[in-house]
Coordinates of C-alpha atoms in Angstrom, one line a residue:
M1 CA -108.4 -21.1 -67.8
A2 CA -110.6 -18.6 -66.8
F3 CA -107.5 -15.7 -66.2
T4 CA -106.5 -16.8 -69.9
L5 CA -109.7 -16.5 -71.4
T6 CA -110.2 -13.2 -69.6
R7 CA -106.8 -12.1 -70.7
V8 CA -108.0 -12.9 -74.6
F9 CA -110.5 -11.4 -74.5
G10 CA -109.4 -8.0 -73.0
L11 CA -106.5 -8.1 -75.2
G12 CA -109.2 -8.7 -78.1
L13 CA -111.4 -6.0 -77.1
V14 CA -108.1 -3.7 -76.8
C15 CA -107.0 -5.1 -80.6
L16 CA -110.9 -4.0 -82.0
S17 CA -110.4 -0.3 -80.2
L18 CA -107.5 0.3 -81.9
L19 CA -108.5 -0.8 -85.3
L20 CA -112.1 1.4 -85.1
V21 CA -110.3 4.2 -83.0
S22 CA -107.6 4.3 -86.2
G23 CA -110.1 4.2 -88.7
C24 CA -112.2 6.9 -87.8
A25 CA -109.1 9.1 -88.4
E26 CA -109.1 8.5 -91.7
G27 CA -110.3 10.9 -94.3
P28 CA -112.6 10.1 -97.0
A29 CA -113.4 6.9 -99.2
P30 CA -110.7 6.8 -102.1
G31 CA -113.4 8.0 -104.9
E32 CA -114.8 10.6 -102.1
A33 CA -115.3 14.0 -101.4
L34 CA -115.3 15.0 -98.1
V35 CA -117.0 18.9 -98.1
R36 CA -116.9 21.1 -94.4
G37 CA -116.6 24.4 -93.4
V38 CA -118.5 27.0 -91.8
I39 CA -121.9 29.0 -92.7
T40 CA -121.7 32.7 -92.0
F41 CA -124.3 35.6 -92.5
Q42 CA -123.2 39.3 -92.7
G43 CA -119.6 37.9 -91.0
K44 CA -121.7 36.2 -88.3
P45 CA -121.8 32.2 -87.8
L46 CA -125.5 30.8 -87.9
E47 CA -126.5 30.5 -84.4
G48 CA -129.8 29.7 -82.6
G49 CA -131.8 28.1 -85.5
V50 CA -131.7 24.6 -87.4
G51 CA -130.7 24.3 -91.2
S52 CA -129.7 21.7 -94.1
M53 CA -128.0 22.2 -97.4
N54 CA -128.8 21.1 -100.5
F55 CA -125.9 19.8 -103.0
V56 CA -127.5 19.3 -106.4
S57 CA -125.2 17.8 -109.6
E58 CA -125.4 15.5 -112.9
Q59 CA -124.2 13.1 -110.8
A60 CA -126.0 13.4 -107.6
V61 CA -128.6 14.9 -104.5
D62 CA -127.4 15.1 -100.9
V63 CA -128.4 17.2 -98.0
A64 CA -126.0 18.0 -94.8
R65 CA -127.4 19.5 -91.7
V66 CA -126.4 22.8 -90.3
E67 CA -125.0 22.8 -87.0
E68 CA -124.6 25.5 -84.4
G69 CA -122.2 27.7 -85.4
G70 CA -123.0 26.9 -89.3
I71 CA -121.0 24.1 -89.1
Y72 CA -121.6 21.2 -92.0
S73 CA -119.6 18.4 -93.2
V74 CA -120.9 15.7 -96.3
T75 CA -119.4 13.2 -98.3
L76 CA -119.9 13.4 -102.0
P77 CA -118.3 12.4 -105.4
P78 CA -115.9 14.3 -106.8
G79 CA -117.6 16.9 -109.3
E80 CA -119.4 20.4 -109.2
Y81 CA -122.5 21.2 -107.3
Q82 CA -124.8 23.9 -106.9
I83 CA -125.9 24.4 -103.3
S84 CA -128.9 25.8 -101.4
I85 CA -129.1 26.1 -97.4
R86 CA -131.8 26.7 -95.0
Y87 CA -132.0 28.3 -91.9
K88 CA -134.4 29.0 -89.9
D89 CA -135.7 29.7 -85.9
G90 CA -137.4 26.1 -86.1
V91 CA -139.0 23.5 -87.8
D92 CA -142.5 24.1 -89.0
I93 CA -145.0 22.0 -86.8
R94 CA -148.7 22.0 -86.6
D95 CA -150.5 23.8 -84.0
E96 CA -154.0 22.5 -82.0
Q97 CA -156.3 23.2 -84.6
G98 CA -154.1 21.7 -87.3
K99 CA -153.3 25.1 -88.9
M100 CA -149.5 24.8 -90.2
V101 CA -147.0 27.9 -87.8
R102 CA -144.0 27.9 -90.3
A103 CA -141.1 28.6 -88.4
T104 CA -139.0 32.2 -90.0
D105 CA -136.4 32.3 -91.8
L106 CA -132.6 33.5 -90.5
I107 CA -131.6 33.8 -93.9
P108 CA -132.6 35.3 -97.1
K109 CA -135.0 32.5 -98.7
Q110 CA -133.1 32.9 -102.1
F111 CA -130.2 31.5 -100.4
G112 CA -132.7 28.3 -100.0
D113 CA -133.7 27.8 -103.2
I114 CA -130.9 26.4 -106.1
K115 CA -132.4 28.5 -108.6
T116 CA -131.9 31.8 -107.5
S117 CA -129.3 30.5 -104.8
K118 CA -126.5 31.2 -107.1
L119 CA -123.7 29.2 -104.5
T120 CA -121.2 26.9 -106.0
L121 CA -119.0 24.4 -105.3
V122 CA -116.3 22.2 -107.0
A123 CA -116.2 19.2 -104.5
A124 CA -112.2 17.6 -105.7
E125 CA -111.3 13.8 -104.4
G126 CA -109.3 13.9 -100.7
V127 CA -110.5 16.9 -97.7
N128 CA -112.1 20.0 -99.1
E129 CA -113.0 22.8 -96.8
V130 CA -115.5 25.1 -97.8
N131 CA -116.6 28.2 -96.2
F132 CA -119.7 30.2 -97.3
D133 CA -119.8 33.6 -96.1
L134 CA -123.5 35.4 -96.8
P135 CA -124.4 38.7 -97.5

């Protein structure tokens, strides 16, 4: 009896694992856009900092983290988006006296503001590869 239960339990774990792995391999859900790509500055991938991207449209606002190498990925409703990108050498902190110490921008500040970045993208349903090369 114990052998049968162990075998059934083990088989159940294998089936559950296969189900989870196969679910991870699929693209975005129907009606969604997976947008991913690489951000470069002066032809080189972003390195040595922390960053974020803001996506703003009439129907949605979202934020994505910019990983080492300038890699980003976000799931959005399909549509046209204005983009802002911030990339700094660290995060803002308070020193021992309570004074704010700001991290240094690694890309021009104009890209960090929706009004001045002039970056846009159109996210179609499904997977979208969109790279940004900042001058």
